[in-house]
GROMACS .gro file of C-alpha atoms in nm:
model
  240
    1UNK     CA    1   0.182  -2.305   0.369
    2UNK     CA    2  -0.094  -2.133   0.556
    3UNK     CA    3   0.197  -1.882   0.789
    4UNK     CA    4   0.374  -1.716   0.536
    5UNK     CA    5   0.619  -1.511   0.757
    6UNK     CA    6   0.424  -1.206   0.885
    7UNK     CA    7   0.594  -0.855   0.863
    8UNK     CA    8   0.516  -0.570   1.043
    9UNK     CA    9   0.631  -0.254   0.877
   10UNK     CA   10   0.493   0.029   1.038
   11UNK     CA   11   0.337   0.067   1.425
   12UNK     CA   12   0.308   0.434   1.543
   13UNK     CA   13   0.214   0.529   1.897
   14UNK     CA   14   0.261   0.198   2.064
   15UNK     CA   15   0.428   0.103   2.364
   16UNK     CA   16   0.637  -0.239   2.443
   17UNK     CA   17   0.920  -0.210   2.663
   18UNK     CA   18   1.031  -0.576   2.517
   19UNK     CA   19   1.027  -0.487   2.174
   20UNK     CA   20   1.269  -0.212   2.182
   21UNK     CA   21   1.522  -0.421   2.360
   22UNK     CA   22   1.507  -0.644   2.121
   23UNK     CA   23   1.613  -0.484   1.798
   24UNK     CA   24   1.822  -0.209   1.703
   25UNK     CA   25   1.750   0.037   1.446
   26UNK     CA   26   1.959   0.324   1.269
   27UNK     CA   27   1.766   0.628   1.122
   28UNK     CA   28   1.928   0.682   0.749
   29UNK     CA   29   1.678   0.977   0.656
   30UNK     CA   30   1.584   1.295   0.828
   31UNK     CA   31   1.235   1.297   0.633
   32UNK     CA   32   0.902   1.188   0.687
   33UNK     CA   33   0.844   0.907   0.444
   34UNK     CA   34   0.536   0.730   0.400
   35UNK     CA   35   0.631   0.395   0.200
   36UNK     CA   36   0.909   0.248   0.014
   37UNK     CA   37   1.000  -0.029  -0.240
   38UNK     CA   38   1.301  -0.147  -0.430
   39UNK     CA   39   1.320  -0.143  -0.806
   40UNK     CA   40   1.492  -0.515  -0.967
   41UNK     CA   41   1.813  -0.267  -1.023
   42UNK     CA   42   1.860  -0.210  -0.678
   43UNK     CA   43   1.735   0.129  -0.629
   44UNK     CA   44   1.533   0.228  -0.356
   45UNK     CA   45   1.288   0.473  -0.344
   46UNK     CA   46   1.044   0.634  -0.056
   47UNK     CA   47   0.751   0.844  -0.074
   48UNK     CA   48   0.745   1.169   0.123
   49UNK     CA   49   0.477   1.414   0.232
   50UNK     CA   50   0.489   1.814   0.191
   51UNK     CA   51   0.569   1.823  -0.185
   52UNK     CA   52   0.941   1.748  -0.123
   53UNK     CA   53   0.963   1.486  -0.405
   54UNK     CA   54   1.043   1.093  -0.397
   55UNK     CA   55   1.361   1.035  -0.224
   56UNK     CA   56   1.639   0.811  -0.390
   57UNK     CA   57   1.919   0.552  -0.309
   58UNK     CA   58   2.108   0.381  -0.574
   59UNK     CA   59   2.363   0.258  -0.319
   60UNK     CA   60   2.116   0.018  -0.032
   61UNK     CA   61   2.079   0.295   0.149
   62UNK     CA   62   2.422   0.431   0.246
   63UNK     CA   63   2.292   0.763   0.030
   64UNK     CA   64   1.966   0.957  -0.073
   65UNK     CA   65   1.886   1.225  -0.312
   66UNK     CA   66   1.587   1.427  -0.331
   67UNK     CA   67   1.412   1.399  -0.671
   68UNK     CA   68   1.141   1.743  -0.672
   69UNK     CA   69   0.852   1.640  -0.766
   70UNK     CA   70   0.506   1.876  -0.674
   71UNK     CA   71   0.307   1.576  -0.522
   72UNK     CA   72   0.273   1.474  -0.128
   73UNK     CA   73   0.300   1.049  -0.190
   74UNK     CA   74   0.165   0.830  -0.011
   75UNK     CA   75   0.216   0.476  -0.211
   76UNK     CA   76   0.500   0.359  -0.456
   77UNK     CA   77   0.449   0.104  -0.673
   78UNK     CA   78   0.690  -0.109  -0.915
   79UNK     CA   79   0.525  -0.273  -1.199
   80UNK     CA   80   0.664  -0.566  -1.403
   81UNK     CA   81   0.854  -0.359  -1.615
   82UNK     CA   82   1.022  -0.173  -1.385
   83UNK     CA   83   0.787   0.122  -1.450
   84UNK     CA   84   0.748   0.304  -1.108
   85UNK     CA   85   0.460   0.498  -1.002
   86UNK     CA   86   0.383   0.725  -0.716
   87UNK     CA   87   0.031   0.794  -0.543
   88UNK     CA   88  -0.075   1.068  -0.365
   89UNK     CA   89  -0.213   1.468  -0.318
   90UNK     CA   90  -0.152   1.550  -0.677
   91UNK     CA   91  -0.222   1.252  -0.904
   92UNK     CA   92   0.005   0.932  -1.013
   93UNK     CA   93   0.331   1.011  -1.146
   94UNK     CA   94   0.529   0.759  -1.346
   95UNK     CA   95   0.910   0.685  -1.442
   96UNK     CA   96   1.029   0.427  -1.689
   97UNK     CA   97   1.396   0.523  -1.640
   98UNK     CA   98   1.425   0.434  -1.258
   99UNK     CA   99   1.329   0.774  -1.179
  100UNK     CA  100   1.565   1.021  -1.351
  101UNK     CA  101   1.249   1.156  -1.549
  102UNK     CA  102   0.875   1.179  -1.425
  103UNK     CA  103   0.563   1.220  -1.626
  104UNK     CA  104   0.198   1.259  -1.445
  105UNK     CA  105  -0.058   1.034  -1.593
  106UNK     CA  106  -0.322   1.077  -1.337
  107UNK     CA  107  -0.434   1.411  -1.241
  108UNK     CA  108  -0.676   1.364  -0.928
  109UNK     CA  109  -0.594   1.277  -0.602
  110UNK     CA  110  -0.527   0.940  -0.474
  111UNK     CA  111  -0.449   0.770  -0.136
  112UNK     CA  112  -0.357   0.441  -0.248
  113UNK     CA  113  -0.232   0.262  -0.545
  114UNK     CA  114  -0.148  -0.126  -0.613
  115UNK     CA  115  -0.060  -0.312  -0.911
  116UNK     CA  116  -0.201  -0.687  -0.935
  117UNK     CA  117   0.009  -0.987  -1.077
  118UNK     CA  118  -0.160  -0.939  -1.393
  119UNK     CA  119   0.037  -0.571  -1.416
  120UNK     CA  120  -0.304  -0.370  -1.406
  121UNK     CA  121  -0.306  -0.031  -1.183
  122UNK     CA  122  -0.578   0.036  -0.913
  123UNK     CA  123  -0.586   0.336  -0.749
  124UNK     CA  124  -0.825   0.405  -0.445
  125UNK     CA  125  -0.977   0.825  -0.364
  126UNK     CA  126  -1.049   1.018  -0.093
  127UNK     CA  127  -1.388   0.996  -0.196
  128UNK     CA  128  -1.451   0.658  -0.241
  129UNK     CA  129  -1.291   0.663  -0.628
  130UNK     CA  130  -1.187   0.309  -0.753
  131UNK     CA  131  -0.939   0.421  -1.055
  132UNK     CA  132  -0.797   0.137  -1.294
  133UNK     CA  133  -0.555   0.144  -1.581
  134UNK     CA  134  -0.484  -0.177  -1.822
  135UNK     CA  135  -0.223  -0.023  -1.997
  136UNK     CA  136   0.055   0.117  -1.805
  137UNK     CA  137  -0.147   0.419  -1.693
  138UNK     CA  138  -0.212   0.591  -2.080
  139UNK     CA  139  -0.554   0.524  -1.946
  140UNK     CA  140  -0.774   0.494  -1.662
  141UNK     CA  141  -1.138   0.458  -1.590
  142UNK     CA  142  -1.305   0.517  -1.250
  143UNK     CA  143  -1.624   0.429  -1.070
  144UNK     CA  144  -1.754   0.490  -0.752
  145UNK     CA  145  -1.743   0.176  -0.477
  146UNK     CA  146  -1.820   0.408  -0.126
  147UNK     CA  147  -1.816   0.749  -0.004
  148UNK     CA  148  -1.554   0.717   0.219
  149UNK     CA  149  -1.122   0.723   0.174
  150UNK     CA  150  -1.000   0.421   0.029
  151UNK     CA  151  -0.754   0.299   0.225
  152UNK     CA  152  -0.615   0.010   0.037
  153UNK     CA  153  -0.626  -0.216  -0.226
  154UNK     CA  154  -0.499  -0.564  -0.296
  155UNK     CA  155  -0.544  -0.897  -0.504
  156UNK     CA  156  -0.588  -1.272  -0.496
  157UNK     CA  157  -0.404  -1.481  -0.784
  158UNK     CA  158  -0.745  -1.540  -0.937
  159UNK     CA  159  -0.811  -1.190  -0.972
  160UNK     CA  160  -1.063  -1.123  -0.691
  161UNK     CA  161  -1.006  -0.766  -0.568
  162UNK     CA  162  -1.059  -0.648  -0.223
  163UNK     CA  163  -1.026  -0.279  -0.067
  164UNK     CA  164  -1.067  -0.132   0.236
  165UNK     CA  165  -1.233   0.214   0.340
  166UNK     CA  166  -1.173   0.395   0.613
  167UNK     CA  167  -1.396   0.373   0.867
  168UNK     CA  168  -1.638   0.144   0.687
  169UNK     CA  169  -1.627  -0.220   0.594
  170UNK     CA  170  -1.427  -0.420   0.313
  171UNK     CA  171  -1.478  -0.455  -0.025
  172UNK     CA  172  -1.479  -0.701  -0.264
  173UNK     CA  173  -1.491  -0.762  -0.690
  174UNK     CA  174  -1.480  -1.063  -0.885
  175UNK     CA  175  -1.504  -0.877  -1.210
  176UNK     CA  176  -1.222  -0.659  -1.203
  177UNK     CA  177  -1.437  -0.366  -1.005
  178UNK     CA  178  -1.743  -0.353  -1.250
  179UNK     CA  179  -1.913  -0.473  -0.966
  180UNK     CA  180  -1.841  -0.489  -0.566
  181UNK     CA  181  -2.000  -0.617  -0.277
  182UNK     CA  182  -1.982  -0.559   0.101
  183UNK     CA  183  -1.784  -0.824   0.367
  184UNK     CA  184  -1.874  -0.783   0.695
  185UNK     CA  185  -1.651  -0.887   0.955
  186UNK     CA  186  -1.858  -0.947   1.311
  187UNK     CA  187  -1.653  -0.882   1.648
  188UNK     CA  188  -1.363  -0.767   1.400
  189UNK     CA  189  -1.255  -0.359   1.457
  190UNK     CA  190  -1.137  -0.094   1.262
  191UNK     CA  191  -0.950  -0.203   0.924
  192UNK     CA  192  -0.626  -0.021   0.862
  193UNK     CA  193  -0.520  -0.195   0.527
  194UNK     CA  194  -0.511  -0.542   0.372
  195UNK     CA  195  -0.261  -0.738   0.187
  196UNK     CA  196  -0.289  -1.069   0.018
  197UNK     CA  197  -0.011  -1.352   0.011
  198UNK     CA  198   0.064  -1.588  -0.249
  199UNK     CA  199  -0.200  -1.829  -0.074
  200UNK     CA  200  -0.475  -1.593  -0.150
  201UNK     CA  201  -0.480  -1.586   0.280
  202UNK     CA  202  -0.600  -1.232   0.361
  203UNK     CA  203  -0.448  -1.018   0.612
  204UNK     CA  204  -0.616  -0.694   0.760
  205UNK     CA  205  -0.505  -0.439   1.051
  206UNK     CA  206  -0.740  -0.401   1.340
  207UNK     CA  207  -0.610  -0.139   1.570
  208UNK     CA  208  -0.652  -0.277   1.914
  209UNK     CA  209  -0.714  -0.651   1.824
  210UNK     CA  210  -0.397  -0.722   1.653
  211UNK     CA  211  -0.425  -0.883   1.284
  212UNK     CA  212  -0.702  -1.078   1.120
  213UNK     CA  213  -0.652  -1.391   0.898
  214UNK     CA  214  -0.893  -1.539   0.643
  215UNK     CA  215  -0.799  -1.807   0.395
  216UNK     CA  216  -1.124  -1.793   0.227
  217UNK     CA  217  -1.101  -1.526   0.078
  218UNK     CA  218  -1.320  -1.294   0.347
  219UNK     CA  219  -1.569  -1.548   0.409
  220UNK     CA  220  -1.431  -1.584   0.831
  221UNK     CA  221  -1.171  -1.456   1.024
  222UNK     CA  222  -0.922  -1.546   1.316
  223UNK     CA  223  -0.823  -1.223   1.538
  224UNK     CA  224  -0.473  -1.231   1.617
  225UNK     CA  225  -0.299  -1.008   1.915
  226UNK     CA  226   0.049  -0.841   1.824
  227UNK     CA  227   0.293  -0.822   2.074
  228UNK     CA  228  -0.010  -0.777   2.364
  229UNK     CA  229   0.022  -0.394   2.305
  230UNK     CA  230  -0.256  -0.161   2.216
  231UNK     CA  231  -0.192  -0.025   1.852
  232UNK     CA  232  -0.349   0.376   1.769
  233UNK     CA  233  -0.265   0.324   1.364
  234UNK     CA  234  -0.123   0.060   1.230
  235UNK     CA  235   0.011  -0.114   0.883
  236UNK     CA  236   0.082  -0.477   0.815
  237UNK     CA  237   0.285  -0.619   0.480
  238UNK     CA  238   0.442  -0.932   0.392
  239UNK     CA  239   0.822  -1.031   0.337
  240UNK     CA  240   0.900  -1.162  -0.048
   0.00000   0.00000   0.00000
Protein backbone atom coordinates (compact mmCIF):
# COMPACT_ATOMS: atom_id res chain seq x y z
CA UNK A 1 0.00 0.00 0.00
CA UNK A 2 3.06 2.04 0.72
CA UNK A 3 4.00 2.49 -3.66
CA UNK A 4 1.09 3.98 -4.91
CA UNK A 5 2.08 4.24 -8.65
CA UNK A 6 4.36 7.31 -8.98
CA UNK A 7 3.68 9.82 -11.90
CA UNK A 8 5.88 12.12 -13.27
CA UNK A 9 4.14 14.93 -15.05
CA UNK A 10 6.44 17.50 -15.86
CA UNK A 11 10.61 17.35 -16.23
CA UNK A 12 12.09 20.35 -18.15
CA UNK A 13 15.73 20.55 -19.15
CA UNK A 14 16.72 16.98 -18.61
CA UNK A 15 18.53 14.67 -20.63
CA UNK A 16 17.97 10.64 -21.01
CA UNK A 17 18.65 9.20 -24.23
CA UNK A 18 16.53 5.96 -22.87
CA UNK A 19 13.60 7.73 -21.98
CA UNK A 20 12.78 9.21 -25.23
CA UNK A 21 13.02 5.90 -26.95
CA UNK A 22 10.79 4.67 -24.90
CA UNK A 23 7.58 6.58 -25.29
CA UNK A 24 6.01 8.47 -27.89
CA UNK A 25 4.28 11.64 -27.51
CA UNK A 26 1.99 13.88 -29.86
CA UNK A 27 1.83 17.70 -29.17
CA UNK A 28 -2.17 18.60 -29.33
CA UNK A 29 -1.59 22.42 -28.36
CA UNK A 30 0.62 25.10 -29.72
CA UNK A 31 0.51 26.99 -26.21
CA UNK A 32 2.43 27.14 -23.23
CA UNK A 33 0.31 25.57 -20.55
CA UNK A 34 1.19 25.30 -17.08
CA UNK A 35 -1.30 22.56 -15.54
CA UNK A 36 -4.34 20.73 -16.40
CA UNK A 37 -7.24 18.65 -14.88
CA UNK A 38 -10.41 17.00 -16.04
CA UNK A 39 -13.81 18.02 -14.81
CA UNK A 40 -16.34 14.54 -13.86
CA UNK A 41 -18.10 15.66 -17.39
CA UNK A 42 -15.22 15.02 -19.32
CA UNK A 43 -13.93 18.34 -20.07
CA UNK A 44 -10.50 19.21 -19.93
CA UNK A 45 -9.06 22.27 -19.15
CA UNK A 46 -5.26 23.81 -19.01
CA UNK A 47 -3.90 26.83 -17.57
CA UNK A 48 -1.86 29.16 -19.77
CA UNK A 49 0.54 32.03 -19.17
CA UNK A 50 0.46 35.62 -20.98
CA UNK A 51 -3.22 36.45 -20.26
CA UNK A 52 -4.45 34.21 -23.13
CA UNK A 53 -7.27 32.60 -21.03
CA UNK A 54 -7.89 28.82 -19.88
CA UNK A 55 -7.86 26.61 -22.80
CA UNK A 56 -10.80 24.04 -23.36
CA UNK A 57 -11.59 20.47 -24.71
CA UNK A 58 -14.94 18.99 -24.44
CA UNK A 59 -13.96 16.22 -26.87
CA UNK A 60 -10.50 14.24 -24.84
CA UNK A 61 -8.49 16.30 -26.51
CA UNK A 62 -9.09 15.92 -30.26
CA UNK A 63 -10.13 19.95 -29.95
CA UNK A 64 -9.38 23.19 -27.86
CA UNK A 65 -10.90 26.53 -27.57
CA UNK A 66 -9.53 29.50 -26.04
CA UNK A 67 -11.75 30.88 -23.24
CA UNK A 68 -10.23 34.94 -22.66
CA UNK A 69 -9.82 35.39 -19.51
CA UNK A 70 -7.21 38.53 -18.18
CA UNK A 71 -5.21 36.22 -15.75
CA UNK A 72 -1.65 34.34 -16.47
CA UNK A 73 -2.68 30.67 -14.48
CA UNK A 74 -0.66 28.75 -13.05
CA UNK A 75 -2.96 26.00 -11.06
CA UNK A 76 -6.52 24.57 -11.88
CA UNK A 77 -8.42 23.14 -9.48
CA UNK A 78 -11.85 21.02 -9.51
CA UNK A 79 -13.74 21.01 -6.36
CA UNK A 80 -16.43 18.47 -5.35
CA UNK A 81 -19.00 20.16 -7.05
CA UNK A 82 -17.59 20.52 -10.12
CA UNK A 83 -16.84 24.19 -9.37
CA UNK A 84 -13.48 24.99 -11.18
CA UNK A 85 -11.05 27.49 -10.17
CA UNK A 86 -7.98 28.98 -11.67
CA UNK A 87 -4.78 30.44 -9.82
CA UNK A 88 -2.48 32.76 -10.91
CA UNK A 89 -1.10 36.68 -11.84
CA UNK A 90 -4.49 38.18 -11.36
CA UNK A 91 -6.43 36.46 -8.57
CA UNK A 92 -8.70 33.08 -8.50
CA UNK A 93 -11.31 32.91 -10.99
CA UNK A 94 -14.20 30.49 -10.65
CA UNK A 95 -16.85 28.66 -13.01
CA UNK A 96 -19.81 26.63 -11.84
CA UNK A 97 -20.98 25.94 -15.41
CA UNK A 98 -17.80 23.98 -16.66
CA UNK A 99 -16.38 27.12 -17.77
CA UNK A 100 -18.78 28.88 -20.16
CA UNK A 101 -18.97 31.82 -17.52
CA UNK A 102 -16.13 33.10 -15.09
CA UNK A 103 -16.44 35.21 -12.02
CA UNK A 104 -13.14 36.44 -9.96
CA UNK A 105 -13.45 35.85 -6.30
CA UNK A 106 -9.94 36.51 -5.34
CA UNK A 107 -8.30 39.60 -6.35
CA UNK A 108 -4.46 39.23 -5.36
CA UNK A 109 -2.02 37.24 -6.83
CA UNK A 110 -1.48 33.65 -6.28
CA UNK A 111 1.01 30.91 -7.37
CA UNK A 112 -0.68 27.97 -6.16
CA UNK A 113 -4.03 26.76 -5.22
CA UNK A 114 -5.34 23.21 -3.83
CA UNK A 115 -8.54 22.07 -2.56
CA UNK A 116 -8.42 19.38 0.41
CA UNK A 117 -10.89 16.34 0.65
CA UNK A 118 -12.87 18.29 2.95
CA UNK A 119 -13.67 20.85 -0.25
CA UNK A 120 -11.84 23.89 1.51
CA UNK A 121 -9.58 26.25 -0.88
CA UNK A 122 -5.88 27.13 -0.02
CA UNK A 123 -4.14 29.34 -1.96
CA UNK A 124 -0.30 30.00 -1.50
CA UNK A 125 1.46 34.05 -2.54
CA UNK A 126 4.36 35.26 -3.87
CA UNK A 127 4.98 36.65 -0.66
CA UNK A 128 4.59 34.03 1.58
CA UNK A 129 0.43 34.55 1.72
CA UNK A 130 -1.45 31.40 3.00
CA UNK A 131 -5.16 32.29 1.61
CA UNK A 132 -8.16 29.92 2.69
CA UNK A 133 -11.80 29.86 1.78
CA UNK A 134 -14.53 27.44 3.61
CA UNK A 135 -17.15 28.30 1.45
CA UNK A 136 -16.61 27.93 -2.14
CA UNK A 137 -14.44 31.05 -2.35
CA UNK A 138 -17.42 33.89 -1.18
CA UNK A 139 -14.72 34.23 1.37
CA UNK A 140 -11.23 34.01 2.22
CA UNK A 141 -8.95 34.87 5.04
CA UNK A 142 -5.12 35.07 4.83
CA UNK A 143 -2.13 35.01 7.13
CA UNK A 144 1.32 35.15 6.71
CA UNK A 145 3.44 31.56 7.06
CA UNK A 146 7.09 32.92 5.28
CA UNK A 147 8.44 35.56 3.20
CA UNK A 148 9.18 33.65 0.42
CA UNK A 149 6.80 32.19 -2.91
CA UNK A 150 4.70 29.47 -1.94
CA UNK A 151 5.20 26.91 -4.08
CA UNK A 152 2.67 24.36 -3.14
CA UNK A 153 0.20 23.16 -1.02
CA UNK A 154 -1.29 19.80 -0.16
CA UNK A 155 -3.21 17.62 2.52
CA UNK A 156 -3.25 14.46 4.59
CA UNK A 157 -6.81 12.73 5.17
CA UNK A 158 -6.65 13.94 8.75
CA UNK A 159 -6.36 17.37 7.78
CA UNK A 160 -2.66 18.13 8.45
CA UNK A 161 -1.54 20.72 5.86
CA UNK A 162 1.85 20.98 4.45
CA UNK A 163 3.39 23.67 1.88
CA UNK A 164 6.38 24.27 0.40
CA UNK A 165 8.35 27.66 -0.27
CA UNK A 166 10.64 28.25 -2.61
CA UNK A 167 13.89 28.20 -1.67
CA UNK A 168 13.22 27.61 2.02
CA UNK A 169 12.04 24.62 3.96
CA UNK A 170 8.48 22.88 4.34
CA UNK A 171 5.70 23.72 6.18
CA UNK A 172 3.38 22.23 8.22
CA UNK A 173 -0.39 22.94 10.19
CA UNK A 174 -2.41 20.79 12.24
CA UNK A 175 -5.02 23.43 12.78
CA UNK A 176 -6.07 24.27 9.47
CA UNK A 177 -3.09 27.10 9.09
CA UNK A 178 -3.83 29.07 12.39
CA UNK A 179 -0.64 27.87 13.26
CA UNK A 180 2.55 26.33 11.26
CA UNK A 181 5.73 24.99 12.06
CA UNK A 182 9.03 24.37 10.24
CA UNK A 183 10.25 20.54 8.89
CA UNK A 184 13.60 20.32 8.20
CA UNK A 185 14.79 17.82 5.92
CA UNK A 186 18.84 17.08 6.53
CA UNK A 187 20.93 15.92 3.33
CA UNK A 188 17.50 16.53 1.39
CA UNK A 189 17.86 19.55 -1.59
CA UNK A 190 15.80 21.99 -3.04
CA UNK A 191 11.86 21.27 -2.77
CA UNK A 192 9.98 21.81 -5.99
CA UNK A 193 6.39 20.81 -4.79
CA UNK A 194 4.69 18.16 -2.66
CA UNK A 195 1.74 16.00 -3.06
CA UNK A 196 0.09 13.66 -0.67
CA UNK A 197 -1.48 10.14 -1.55
CA UNK A 198 -4.33 8.50 -0.08
CA UNK A 199 -1.76 6.89 2.50
CA UNK A 200 -0.97 10.23 3.90
CA UNK A 201 2.85 9.11 2.29
CA UNK A 202 4.42 12.45 1.31
CA UNK A 203 6.12 13.06 -1.84
CA UNK A 204 8.47 16.14 -2.55
CA UNK A 205 10.74 17.13 -5.72
CA UNK A 206 14.41 17.55 -5.09
CA UNK A 207 16.07 18.72 -8.21
CA UNK A 208 19.19 16.70 -8.52
CA UNK A 209 18.37 13.89 -5.94
CA UNK A 210 15.34 12.53 -7.52
CA UNK A 211 12.07 12.26 -5.17
CA UNK A 212 11.72 12.06 -1.42
CA UNK A 213 9.28 9.74 0.46
CA UNK A 214 8.00 10.07 4.03
CA UNK A 215 5.15 8.05 5.46
CA UNK A 216 5.18 9.88 8.63
CA UNK A 217 3.97 12.57 7.75
CA UNK A 218 7.55 14.69 7.43
CA UNK A 219 9.03 13.22 10.38
CA UNK A 220 12.10 11.19 7.86
CA UNK A 221 12.72 10.78 4.46
CA UNK A 222 14.08 8.22 1.80
CA UNK A 223 15.86 10.07 -1.33
CA UNK A 224 14.95 8.45 -4.40
CA UNK A 225 16.96 8.91 -7.95
CA UNK A 226 14.70 9.31 -11.18
CA UNK A 227 15.80 7.85 -14.15
CA UNK A 228 19.80 8.58 -13.01
CA UNK A 229 19.45 12.00 -14.83
CA UNK A 230 20.14 15.36 -13.35
CA UNK A 231 16.74 17.34 -13.15
CA UNK A 232 17.06 21.70 -13.45
CA UNK A 233 13.05 22.07 -12.37
CA UNK A 234 10.99 19.58 -11.77
CA UNK A 235 7.16 18.51 -10.75
CA UNK A 236 5.93 15.23 -9.37
CA UNK A 237 1.92 14.15 -9.09
CA UNK A 238 0.16 11.04 -8.57
CA UNK A 239 -2.16 8.88 -10.95
CA UNK A 240 -6.03 8.51 -9.52
Amino acid sequence: AFMKKLVLLLVILFSVAAFSQSFYWEKILNYYTVDVQRASNGYLFASTVWDIGVLRSTDQGVTWEVIPLHISEYKIVIDQNDFIYLGGWGGIYKSTDYGNTWLQCYSENVHTVYISSENIIYAGGYQGEFIKSTDSGSTWSSDSVTNRKINSITSTSNGQIFLTAEYGPIFTSTDYGDSWSEITISGLALRSNIVADSFDNLYICQNEQGVGISSDLGLTWNSYGVFGSSLSSSFVALDS
